[in-house]
């Protein structure tokens, strides 16, 4: 699939909006049908995207329109501009190749998602030119005994990965990846056991229970280190140490390569701040070799 100028305009229409996975499916459906999109009824679009008709209405409102008819008028403007500029070239053989000349193919949705992640990684690399925040986070986490690591719903995987590796160098890591009424108990138990900090992965769509858990942690005297998708993450508070890296929104579900890499940087800084970390790693490697845990 090659991306026409109309598709590019539609993509810009959706940029900058926090859409749910269902709404992203609708957006992707429109991007795949740029010339057909402005003439679809809400019922037809819902059928093509495999969603409900009210979801289409909510999608239009999420983009800032009063409803789907207003969005459809804007879609018609996008396609109308495309026709004015390009005439019937898209109807001619090879006409959908590109508007940029030379027949170069446009990036498809999967490629655009990868390219967006590359941009987020470049932004992270630029931010890490000043490593003070990451190093401060590493020292806080290294000093906390035990070390609670919080990540719920979409962020549970990041929390699990960090806790897995951190346990190789930190003597007491406690993974908190399930919500519910017992979560507050586990945070308070960590504080009672001597914890001084908590690492939280806060990724969209930010669950209310993450904000509640962080409030419990702060009330218990823990310093929150928060790895989030934005410096304006709704769960963070002024006293937190907030580290941000963007997430990709080009696919139905977020892609979080930059936050994952940022977490590894924090882990490295924590390792540097633990005086016995290298000895722990060497003991683990020796035991793993004795038990034949790994194939190489």
PDB file of C-alpha atoms in Angstrom:
ATOM      1  CA  UNK A   1       0.000   0.000   0.000  1.00  0.00           C
ATOM      2  CA  UNK A   2       1.357   3.426  -0.975  1.00  0.00           C
ATOM      3  CA  UNK A   3       0.368   6.609   0.725  1.00  0.00           C
ATOM      4  CA  UNK A   4      -1.196   9.391  -1.398  1.00  0.00           C
ATOM      5  CA  UNK A   5      -1.230  13.064  -0.572  1.00  0.00           C
ATOM      6  CA  UNK A   6      -4.801  12.623   0.663  1.00  0.00           C
ATOM      7  CA  UNK A   7      -3.642   9.940   3.103  1.00  0.00           C
ATOM      8  CA  UNK A   8      -0.870  12.236   4.296  1.00  0.00           C
ATOM      9  CA  UNK A   9      -3.408  14.977   5.005  1.00  0.00           C
ATOM     10  CA  UNK A  10      -5.628  12.560   6.865  1.00  0.00           C
ATOM     11  CA  UNK A  11      -2.666  11.375   8.932  1.00  0.00           C
ATOM     12  CA  UNK A  12      -1.910  14.967   9.935  1.00  0.00           C
ATOM     13  CA  UNK A  13      -5.559  15.370  10.940  1.00  0.00           C
ATOM     14  CA  UNK A  14      -5.155  12.569  13.485  1.00  0.00           C
ATOM     15  CA  UNK A  15      -1.744  13.621  14.829  1.00  0.00           C
ATOM     16  CA  UNK A  16      -1.533  15.049  18.320  1.00  0.00           C
ATOM     17  CA  UNK A  17      -4.698  13.341  19.581  1.00  0.00           C
ATOM     18  CA  UNK A  18      -4.696  10.669  22.261  1.00  0.00           C
ATOM     19  CA  UNK A  19      -6.928   8.051  20.652  1.00  0.00           C
ATOM     20  CA  UNK A  20      -8.105   4.796  22.159  1.00  0.00           C
ATOM     21  CA  UNK A  21      -7.239   1.524  20.368  1.00  0.00           C
ATOM     22  CA  UNK A  22     -10.763   1.432  18.924  1.00  0.00           C
ATOM     23  CA  UNK A  23     -10.423   4.984  17.637  1.00  0.00           C
ATOM     24  CA  UNK A  24      -7.062   4.155  16.095  1.00  0.00           C
ATOM     25  CA  UNK A  25      -8.679   1.306  14.170  1.00  0.00           C
ATOM     26  CA  UNK A  26     -11.119   3.822  12.728  1.00  0.00           C
ATOM     27  CA  UNK A  27      -8.283   6.192  11.817  1.00  0.00           C
ATOM     28  CA  UNK A  28      -6.354   3.403  10.118  1.00  0.00           C
ATOM     29  CA  UNK A  29      -9.455   2.378   8.192  1.00  0.00           C
ATOM     30  CA  UNK A  30      -9.753   5.921   6.849  1.00  0.00           C
ATOM     31  CA  UNK A  31      -6.065   6.061   5.971  1.00  0.00           C
ATOM     32  CA  UNK A  32      -6.403   2.883   3.937  1.00  0.00           C
ATOM     33  CA  UNK A  33      -9.307   4.415   1.958  1.00  0.00           C
ATOM     34  CA  UNK A  34      -8.434   8.104   1.522  1.00  0.00           C
ATOM     35  CA  UNK A  35     -10.616   8.680  -1.548  1.00  0.00           C
ATOM     36  CA  UNK A  36     -13.554   6.657  -0.269  1.00  0.00           C
ATOM     37  CA  UNK A  37     -13.399   7.896   3.329  1.00  0.00           C
ATOM     38  CA  UNK A  38     -15.254  11.241   2.954  1.00  0.00           C
ATOM     39  CA  UNK A  39     -18.299   9.542   1.442  1.00  0.00           C
ATOM     40  CA  UNK A  40     -18.778   6.814   4.050  1.00  0.00           C
ATOM     41  CA  UNK A  41     -21.667   7.074   6.466  1.00  0.00           C
ATOM     42  CA  UNK A  42     -20.915   6.495  10.128  1.00  0.00           C
ATOM     43  CA  UNK A  43     -22.618   3.101   9.870  1.00  0.00           C
ATOM     44  CA  UNK A  44     -20.532   2.141   6.822  1.00  0.00           C
ATOM     45  CA  UNK A  45     -17.300   3.278   8.478  1.00  0.00           C
ATOM     46  CA  UNK A  46     -18.168   1.365  11.631  1.00  0.00           C
ATOM     47  CA  UNK A  47     -18.725  -1.783   9.574  1.00  0.00           C
ATOM     48  CA  UNK A  48     -15.440  -1.428   7.695  1.00  0.00           C
ATOM     49  CA  UNK A  49     -13.468  -0.781  10.900  1.00  0.00           C
ATOM     50  CA  UNK A  50     -15.262  -3.508  12.842  1.00  0.00           C
ATOM     51  CA  UNK A  51     -16.471  -1.140  15.571  1.00  0.00           C
ATOM     52  CA  UNK A  52     -19.834   0.203  16.746  1.00  0.00           C
ATOM     53  CA  UNK A  53     -21.490   3.259  15.230  1.00  0.00           C
ATOM     54  CA  UNK A  54     -21.290   5.193  18.542  1.00  0.00           C
ATOM     55  CA  UNK A  55     -17.538   4.556  18.482  1.00  0.00           C
ATOM     56  CA  UNK A  56     -17.343   6.460  15.192  1.00  0.00           C
ATOM     57  CA  UNK A  57     -19.170   9.384  16.770  1.00  0.00           C
ATOM     58  CA  UNK A  58     -16.836   9.349  19.771  1.00  0.00           C
ATOM     59  CA  UNK A  59     -13.888   9.226  17.366  1.00  0.00           C
ATOM     60  CA  UNK A  60     -15.069  12.417  15.658  1.00  0.00           C
ATOM     61  CA  UNK A  61     -15.521  14.163  19.002  1.00  0.00           C
ATOM     62  CA  UNK A  62     -12.046  13.037  20.121  1.00  0.00           C
ATOM     63  CA  UNK A  63     -10.641  14.843  17.082  1.00  0.00           C
ATOM     64  CA  UNK A  64     -12.391  18.053  18.130  1.00  0.00           C
ATOM     65  CA  UNK A  65     -15.465  17.925  15.861  1.00  0.00           C
ATOM     66  CA  UNK A  66     -19.079  18.315  16.962  1.00  0.00           C
ATOM     67  CA  UNK A  67     -19.898  14.949  15.447  1.00  0.00           C
ATOM     68  CA  UNK A  68     -19.268  12.685  12.510  1.00  0.00           C
ATOM     69  CA  UNK A  69     -20.932  14.956   9.879  1.00  0.00           C
ATOM     70  CA  UNK A  70     -18.450  17.735  10.730  1.00  0.00           C
ATOM     71  CA  UNK A  71     -15.550  15.287  10.491  1.00  0.00           C
ATOM     72  CA  UNK A  72     -16.798  14.025   7.139  1.00  0.00           C
ATOM     73  CA  UNK A  73     -16.898  17.584   5.780  1.00  0.00           C
ATOM     74  CA  UNK A  74     -13.259  17.979   6.796  1.00  0.00           C
ATOM     75  CA  UNK A  75     -12.392  14.674   5.142  1.00  0.00           C
ATOM     76  CA  UNK A  76     -13.994  15.908   1.939  1.00  0.00           C
ATOM     77  CA  UNK A  77     -11.873  19.035   2.101  1.00  0.00           C
ATOM     78  CA  UNK A  78      -8.748  16.895   2.396  1.00  0.00           C
ATOM     79  CA  UNK A  79      -9.621  14.798  -0.639  1.00  0.00           C
ATOM     80  CA  UNK A  80     -10.841  17.823  -2.569  1.00  0.00           C
ATOM     81  CA  UNK A  81      -7.469  19.516  -2.075  1.00  0.00           C
ATOM     82  CA  UNK A  82      -5.769  16.358  -3.227  1.00  0.00           C
ATOM     83  CA  UNK A  83      -7.833  16.227  -6.416  1.00  0.00           C
ATOM     84  CA  UNK A  84      -7.236  19.921  -7.128  1.00  0.00           C
ATOM     85  CA  UNK A  85      -3.482  19.477  -6.891  1.00  0.00           C
ATOM     86  CA  UNK A  86      -3.146  16.168  -8.627  1.00  0.00           C
ATOM     87  CA  UNK A  87      -6.042  15.991 -11.024  1.00  0.00           C
ATOM     88  CA  UNK A  88      -6.719  12.426 -12.093  1.00  0.00           C
ATOM     89  CA  UNK A  89      -3.190  11.141 -11.658  1.00  0.00           C
ATOM     90  CA  UNK A  90      -4.292   8.623  -9.062  1.00  0.00           C
ATOM     91  CA  UNK A  91      -6.677   7.135 -11.604  1.00  0.00           C
ATOM     92  CA  UNK A  92      -3.934   6.698 -14.187  1.00  0.00           C
ATOM     93  CA  UNK A  93      -1.684   3.615 -14.256  1.00  0.00           C
ATOM     94  CA  UNK A  94       0.863   3.958 -11.480  1.00  0.00           C
ATOM     95  CA  UNK A  95      -0.790   7.186 -10.328  1.00  0.00           C
ATOM     96  CA  UNK A  96      -0.978   6.181  -6.683  1.00  0.00           C
ATOM     97  CA  UNK A  97       2.740   5.711  -6.326  1.00  0.00           C
ATOM     98  CA  UNK A  98       3.576   9.088  -4.839  1.00  0.00           C
ATOM     99  CA  UNK A  99       2.976  12.789  -5.185  1.00  0.00           C
ATOM    100  CA  UNK A 100       6.617  13.546  -4.670  1.00  0.00           C
ATOM    101  CA  UNK A 101       7.769  12.611  -8.157  1.00  0.00           C
ATOM    102  CA  UNK A 102      10.012   9.819  -9.280  1.00  0.00           C
ATOM    103  CA  UNK A 103       7.543   7.063  -8.390  1.00  0.00           C
ATOM    104  CA  UNK A 104       9.085   6.574  -4.923  1.00  0.00           C
ATOM    105  CA  UNK A 105       6.782   4.497  -2.700  1.00  0.00           C
ATOM    106  CA  UNK A 106       5.239   6.032   0.375  1.00  0.00           C
ATOM    107  CA  UNK A 107       5.762   4.455   3.774  1.00  0.00           C
ATOM    108  CA  UNK A 108       2.996   2.115   4.868  1.00  0.00           C
ATOM    109  CA  UNK A 109       1.436   2.097   8.332  1.00  0.00           C
ATOM    110  CA  UNK A 110       3.973  -0.367   9.741  1.00  0.00           C
ATOM    111  CA  UNK A 111       6.917   1.598   8.412  1.00  0.00           C
ATOM    112  CA  UNK A 112       5.480   4.845   9.761  1.00  0.00           C
ATOM    113  CA  UNK A 113       5.192   3.262  13.199  1.00  0.00           C
ATOM    114  CA  UNK A 114       8.864   2.226  13.085  1.00  0.00           C
ATOM    115  CA  UNK A 115       9.959   5.658  11.862  1.00  0.00           C
ATOM    116  CA  UNK A 116       8.006   7.319  14.671  1.00  0.00           C
ATOM    117  CA  UNK A 117       9.772   5.084  17.200  1.00  0.00           C
ATOM    118  CA  UNK A 118      13.121   6.050  15.694  1.00  0.00           C
ATOM    119  CA  UNK A 119      12.203   9.701  16.222  1.00  0.00           C
ATOM    120  CA  UNK A 120      11.341   9.005  19.870  1.00  0.00           C
ATOM    121  CA  UNK A 121      14.684   7.260  20.342  1.00  0.00           C
ATOM    122  CA  UNK A 122      16.515  10.213  18.804  1.00  0.00           C
ATOM    123  CA  UNK A 123      14.704  12.552  21.190  1.00  0.00           C
ATOM    124  CA  UNK A 124      15.657  10.307  24.101  1.00  0.00           C
ATOM    125  CA  UNK A 125      19.295  10.282  23.006  1.00  0.00           C
ATOM    126  CA  UNK A 126      19.278  14.080  22.942  1.00  0.00           C
ATOM    127  CA  UNK A 127      17.679  14.234  26.395  1.00  0.00           C
ATOM    128  CA  UNK A 128      20.298  11.870  27.814  1.00  0.00           C
ATOM    129  CA  UNK A 129      23.042  14.325  26.894  1.00  0.00           C
ATOM    130  CA  UNK A 130      22.393  15.456  30.459  1.00  0.00           C
ATOM    131  CA  UNK A 131      22.284  12.186  32.433  1.00  0.00           C
ATOM    132  CA  UNK A 132      21.724  13.833  35.822  1.00  0.00           C
ATOM    133  CA  UNK A 133      18.116  12.709  36.128  1.00  0.00           C
ATOM    134  CA  UNK A 134      18.847   9.095  35.230  1.00  0.00           C
ATOM    135  CA  UNK A 135      21.828   8.974  37.571  1.00  0.00           C
ATOM    136  CA  UNK A 136      19.783  10.457  40.429  1.00  0.00           C
ATOM    137  CA  UNK A 137      17.096   7.838  39.803  1.00  0.00           C
ATOM    138  CA  UNK A 138      19.713   5.097  39.889  1.00  0.00           C
ATOM    139  CA  UNK A 139      21.016   6.261  43.256  1.00  0.00           C
ATOM    140  CA  UNK A 140      17.534   6.492  44.769  1.00  0.00           C
ATOM    141  CA  UNK A 141      16.566   3.013  43.613  1.00  0.00           C
ATOM    142  CA  UNK A 142      19.877   1.476  44.669  1.00  0.00           C
ATOM    143  CA  UNK A 143      19.458   2.839  48.184  1.00  0.00           C
ATOM    144  CA  UNK A 144      15.900   1.540  48.634  1.00  0.00           C
ATOM    145  CA  UNK A 145      15.717  -1.785  50.499  1.00  0.00           C
ATOM    146  CA  UNK A 146      13.344  -3.264  49.488  1.00  0.00           C
ATOM    147  CA  UNK A 147      12.736  -1.780  46.047  1.00  0.00           C
ATOM    148  CA  UNK A 148       9.089  -1.831  44.880  1.00  0.00           C
ATOM    149  CA  UNK A 149       8.586  -1.689  41.097  1.00  0.00           C
ATOM    150  CA  UNK A 150       5.085  -0.694  40.002  1.00  0.00           C
ATOM    151  CA  UNK A 151       3.545  -1.183  36.572  1.00  0.00           C
ATOM    152  CA  UNK A 152      -0.118  -1.905  35.878  1.00  0.00           C
ATOM    153  CA  UNK A 153      -2.023  -2.859  32.739  1.00  0.00           C
ATOM    154  CA  UNK A 154      -0.086  -1.644  29.663  1.00  0.00           C
ATOM    155  CA  UNK A 155       2.981  -0.911  31.804  1.00  0.00           C
ATOM    156  CA  UNK A 156       3.075  -4.310  33.512  1.00  0.00           C
ATOM    157  CA  UNK A 157       5.495  -5.713  30.933  1.00  0.00           C
ATOM    158  CA  UNK A 158       7.995  -2.891  31.447  1.00  0.00           C
ATOM    159  CA  UNK A 159       7.802  -3.324  35.228  1.00  0.00           C
ATOM    160  CA  UNK A 160       8.287  -7.080  34.945  1.00  0.00           C
ATOM    161  CA  UNK A 161      11.329  -6.701  32.680  1.00  0.00           C
ATOM    162  CA  UNK A 162      12.952  -4.138  34.969  1.00  0.00           C
ATOM    163  CA  UNK A 163      12.282  -6.229  38.080  1.00  0.00           C
ATOM    164  CA  UNK A 164      13.697  -9.352  36.422  1.00  0.00           C
ATOM    165  CA  UNK A 165      17.049  -7.751  35.673  1.00  0.00           C
ATOM    166  CA  UNK A 166      17.165  -5.583  38.800  1.00  0.00           C
ATOM    167  CA  UNK A 167      16.842  -8.689  40.978  1.00  0.00           C
ATOM    168  CA  UNK A 168      20.206  -9.876  39.665  1.00  0.00           C
ATOM    169  CA  UNK A 169      21.987  -6.937  41.296  1.00  0.00           C
ATOM    170  CA  UNK A 170      19.591  -5.618  43.973  1.00  0.00           C
ATOM    171  CA  UNK A 171      19.006  -7.764  47.092  1.00  0.00           C
ATOM    172  CA  UNK A 172      15.246  -7.178  47.430  1.00  0.00           C
ATOM    173  CA  UNK A 173      13.081  -6.232  44.444  1.00  0.00           C
ATOM    174  CA  UNK A 174       9.295  -6.418  44.821  1.00  0.00           C
ATOM    175  CA  UNK A 175       7.235  -6.444  41.616  1.00  0.00           C
ATOM    176  CA  UNK A 176       3.824  -4.755  41.854  1.00  0.00           C
ATOM    177  CA  UNK A 177       2.037  -5.600  38.608  1.00  0.00           C
ATOM    178  CA  UNK A 178      -1.489  -6.296  39.841  1.00  0.00           C
ATOM    179  CA  UNK A 179      -4.025  -3.740  41.001  1.00  0.00           C
ATOM    180  CA  UNK A 180      -6.822  -4.232  43.476  1.00  0.00           C
ATOM    181  CA  UNK A 181      -7.287  -3.545  47.155  1.00  0.00           C
ATOM    182  CA  UNK A 182      -4.158  -5.487  48.147  1.00  0.00           C
ATOM    183  CA  UNK A 183      -1.858  -3.165  46.176  1.00  0.00           C
ATOM    184  CA  UNK A 184      -1.923  -0.467  48.853  1.00  0.00           C
ATOM    185  CA  UNK A 185      -1.137  -3.112  51.461  1.00  0.00           C
ATOM    186  CA  UNK A 186       1.924  -4.259  49.515  1.00  0.00           C
ATOM    187  CA  UNK A 187       3.210  -0.710  49.093  1.00  0.00           C
ATOM    188  CA  UNK A 188       2.786   0.030  52.793  1.00  0.00           C
ATOM    189  CA  UNK A 189       4.453  -3.284  53.673  1.00  0.00           C
ATOM    190  CA  UNK A 190       7.458  -2.312  51.544  1.00  0.00           C
ATOM    191  CA  UNK A 191       7.653   1.030  53.329  1.00  0.00           C
ATOM    192  CA  UNK A 192       7.428  -0.696  56.715  1.00  0.00           C
ATOM    193  CA  UNK A 193      10.268  -3.004  55.649  1.00  0.00           C
ATOM    194  CA  UNK A 194      12.520  -0.021  54.969  1.00  0.00           C
ATOM    195  CA  UNK A 195      11.837   1.030  51.366  1.00  0.00           C
ATOM    196  CA  UNK A 196      12.684   4.640  50.627  1.00  0.00           C
ATOM    197  CA  UNK A 197      11.758   4.830  46.931  1.00  0.00           C
ATOM    198  CA  UNK A 198       9.417   3.253  44.413  1.00  0.00           C
ATOM    199  CA  UNK A 199       9.866   2.933  40.663  1.00  0.00           C
ATOM    200  CA  UNK A 200       6.657   3.408  38.682  1.00  0.00           C
ATOM    201  CA  UNK A 201       6.066   2.837  34.974  1.00  0.00           C
ATOM    202  CA  UNK A 202       3.245   5.173  33.948  1.00  0.00           C
ATOM    203  CA  UNK A 203       2.181   4.651  30.341  1.00  0.00           C
ATOM    204  CA  UNK A 204      -1.046   5.486  28.501  1.00  0.00           C
ATOM    205  CA  UNK A 205      -3.901   5.049  28.983  1.00  0.00           C
ATOM    206  CA  UNK A 206      -3.002   6.018  32.547  1.00  0.00           C
ATOM    207  CA  UNK A 207      -5.061   3.854  34.934  1.00  0.00           C
ATOM    208  CA  UNK A 208      -6.619   5.635  37.885  1.00  0.00           C
ATOM    209  CA  UNK A 209      -5.289   2.877  40.146  1.00  0.00           C
ATOM    210  CA  UNK A 210      -1.712   3.928  39.308  1.00  0.00           C
ATOM    211  CA  UNK A 211      -2.418   7.444  40.563  1.00  0.00           C
ATOM    212  CA  UNK A 212      -4.010   5.968  43.679  1.00  0.00           C
ATOM    213  CA  UNK A 213      -1.030   3.657  44.269  1.00  0.00           C
ATOM    214  CA  UNK A 214       1.420   6.531  43.924  1.00  0.00           C
ATOM    215  CA  UNK A 215      -0.603   8.546  46.431  1.00  0.00           C
ATOM    216  CA  UNK A 216      -0.287   5.649  48.900  1.00  0.00           C
ATOM    217  CA  UNK A 217       3.458   5.461  48.276  1.00  0.00           C
ATOM    218  CA  UNK A 218       3.954   9.182  48.851  1.00  0.00           C
ATOM    219  CA  UNK A 219       1.865   9.072  52.021  1.00  0.00           C
ATOM    220  CA  UNK A 220       4.077   6.226  53.250  1.00  0.00           C
ATOM    221  CA  UNK A 221       7.171   8.382  52.737  1.00  0.00           C
ATOM    222  CA  UNK A 222       8.450   6.802  49.516  1.00  0.00           C
ATOM    223  CA  UNK A 223      10.077   8.911  46.805  1.00  0.00           C
ATOM    224  CA  UNK A 224       8.490   8.063  43.467  1.00  0.00           C
ATOM    225  CA  UNK A 225      10.696   7.635  40.415  1.00  0.00           C
ATOM    226  CA  UNK A 226       8.286   7.723  37.464  1.00  0.00           C
ATOM    227  CA  UNK A 227       9.111   6.619  33.915  1.00  0.00           C
ATOM    228  CA  UNK A 228       6.315   8.096  31.812  1.00  0.00           C
ATOM    229  CA  UNK A 229       5.407   8.966  28.248  1.00  0.00           C
ATOM    230  CA  UNK A 230       5.347  12.704  28.904  1.00  0.00           C
ATOM    231  CA  UNK A 231       6.544  15.332  31.330  1.00  0.00           C
ATOM    232  CA  UNK A 232       2.831  16.101  31.786  1.00  0.00           C
ATOM    233  CA  UNK A 233       1.835  12.549  32.758  1.00  0.00           C
ATOM    234  CA  UNK A 234      -1.373  12.865  34.819  1.00  0.00           C
ATOM    235  CA  UNK A 235      -0.195  10.510  37.570  1.00  0.00           C
ATOM    236  CA  UNK A 236       2.970  12.428  38.473  1.00  0.00           C
ATOM    237  CA  UNK A 237       3.283  14.905  41.350  1.00  0.00           C
ATOM    238  CA  UNK A 238       5.758  17.766  41.888  1.00  0.00           C
ATOM    239  CA  UNK A 239       7.884  15.791  44.355  1.00  0.00           C
ATOM    240  CA  UNK A 240       8.408  12.854  41.995  1.00  0.00           C
ATOM    241  CA  UNK A 241      11.534  12.270  39.949  1.00  0.00           C
ATOM    242  CA  UNK A 242       9.935  12.118  36.496  1.00  0.00           C
ATOM    243  CA  UNK A 243      11.756  10.731  33.456  1.00  0.00           C
ATOM    244  CA  UNK A 244       9.913  10.931  30.138  1.00  0.00           C
ATOM    245  CA  UNK A 245      10.177   9.167  26.782  1.00  0.00           C
ATOM    246  CA  UNK A 246       7.559   9.252  24.061  1.00  0.00           C
ATOM    247  CA  UNK A 247       5.385   6.341  23.004  1.00  0.00           C
ATOM    248  CA  UNK A 248       4.276   5.581  19.451  1.00  0.00           C
ATOM    249  CA  UNK A 249       0.605   5.867  18.585  1.00  0.00           C
ATOM    250  CA  UNK A 250       0.620   4.878  14.908  1.00  0.00           C
ATOM    251  CA  UNK A 251      -0.751   1.385  15.499  1.00  0.00           C
ATOM    252  CA  UNK A 252      -3.863   0.290  17.356  1.00  0.00           C
ATOM    253  CA  UNK A 253      -1.827  -0.209  20.541  1.00  0.00           C
ATOM    254  CA  UNK A 254       1.010   1.983  21.794  1.00  0.00           C
ATOM    255  CA  UNK A 255       4.617   1.103  21.068  1.00  0.00           C
ATOM    256  CA  UNK A 256       7.030   1.911  23.882  1.00  0.00           C
ATOM    257  CA  UNK A 257      10.580   1.379  22.635  1.00  0.00           C
ATOM    258  CA  UNK A 258      11.849   4.654  24.081  1.00  0.00           C
ATOM    259  CA  UNK A 259      10.452   4.140  27.620  1.00  0.00           C
ATOM    260  CA  UNK A 260      11.870   0.602  27.605  1.00  0.00           C
ATOM    261  CA  UNK A 261      15.322   1.880  26.685  1.00  0.00           C
ATOM    262  CA  UNK A 262      15.062   4.666  29.251  1.00  0.00           C
ATOM    263  CA  UNK A 263      14.297   2.020  31.871  1.00  0.00           C
ATOM    264  CA  UNK A 264      17.456   0.127  30.903  1.00  0.00           C
ATOM    265  CA  UNK A 265      19.441   3.337  31.315  1.00  0.00           C
ATOM    266  CA  UNK A 266      17.997   3.757  34.815  1.00  0.00           C
ATOM    267  CA  UNK A 267      18.867   0.136  35.546  1.00  0.00           C
ATOM    268  CA  UNK A 268      22.448   0.746  34.424  1.00  0.00           C
ATOM    269  CA  UNK A 269      22.655   3.802  36.664  1.00  0.00           C
ATOM    270  CA  UNK A 270      21.304   1.751  39.564  1.00  0.00           C
ATOM    271  CA  UNK A 271      23.895  -0.931  38.898  1.00  0.00           C
ATOM    272  CA  UNK A 272      26.639   1.721  38.994  1.00  0.00           C
ATOM    273  CA  UNK A 273      25.320   2.956  42.356  1.00  0.00           C
ATOM    274  CA  UNK A 274      25.302  -0.509  43.978  1.00  0.00           C
ATOM    275  CA  UNK A 275      28.786  -1.271  45.373  1.00  0.00           C
ATOM    276  CA  UNK A 276      28.327  -5.039  45.252  1.00  0.00           C
ATOM    277  CA  UNK A 277      26.429  -5.247  41.960  1.00  0.00           C
ATOM    278  CA  UNK A 278      29.284  -6.694  39.926  1.00  0.00           C
ATOM    279  CA  UNK A 279      29.958  -9.395  42.487  1.00  0.00           C
ATOM    280  CA  UNK A 280      26.277 -10.333  42.442  1.00  0.00           C
ATOM    281  CA  UNK A 281      26.312 -10.556  38.666  1.00  0.00           C
ATOM    282  CA  UNK A 282      29.374 -12.783  38.687  1.00  0.00           C
ATOM    283  CA  UNK A 283      27.795 -15.101  41.259  1.00  0.00           C
ATOM    284  CA  UNK A 284      24.653 -15.329  39.171  1.00  0.00           C
ATOM    285  CA  UNK A 285      26.629 -16.134  36.022  1.00  0.00           C
ATOM    286  CA  UNK A 286      28.585 -18.843  37.829  1.00  0.00           C
ATOM    287  CA  UNK A 287      25.442 -20.453  39.236  1.00  0.00           C
ATOM    288  CA  UNK A 288      23.696 -20.258  35.878  1.00  0.00           C
ATOM    289  CA  UNK A 289      26.629 -22.019  34.224  1.00  0.00           C
ATOM    290  CA  UNK A 290      26.678 -24.730  36.911  1.00  0.00           C
ATOM    291  CA  UNK A 291      22.969 -25.395  36.455  1.00  0.00           C
ATOM    292  CA  UNK A 292      23.029 -25.185  32.662  1.00  0.00           C
ATOM    293  CA  UNK A 293      20.252 -22.579  32.621  1.00  0.00           C
ATOM    294  CA  UNK A 294      21.158 -21.045  29.290  1.00  0.00           C
ATOM    295  CA  UNK A 295      22.060 -22.610  25.951  1.00  0.00           C
ATOM    296  CA  UNK A 296      24.887 -20.189  25.280  1.00  0.00           C
TER     297      UNK A 296
END
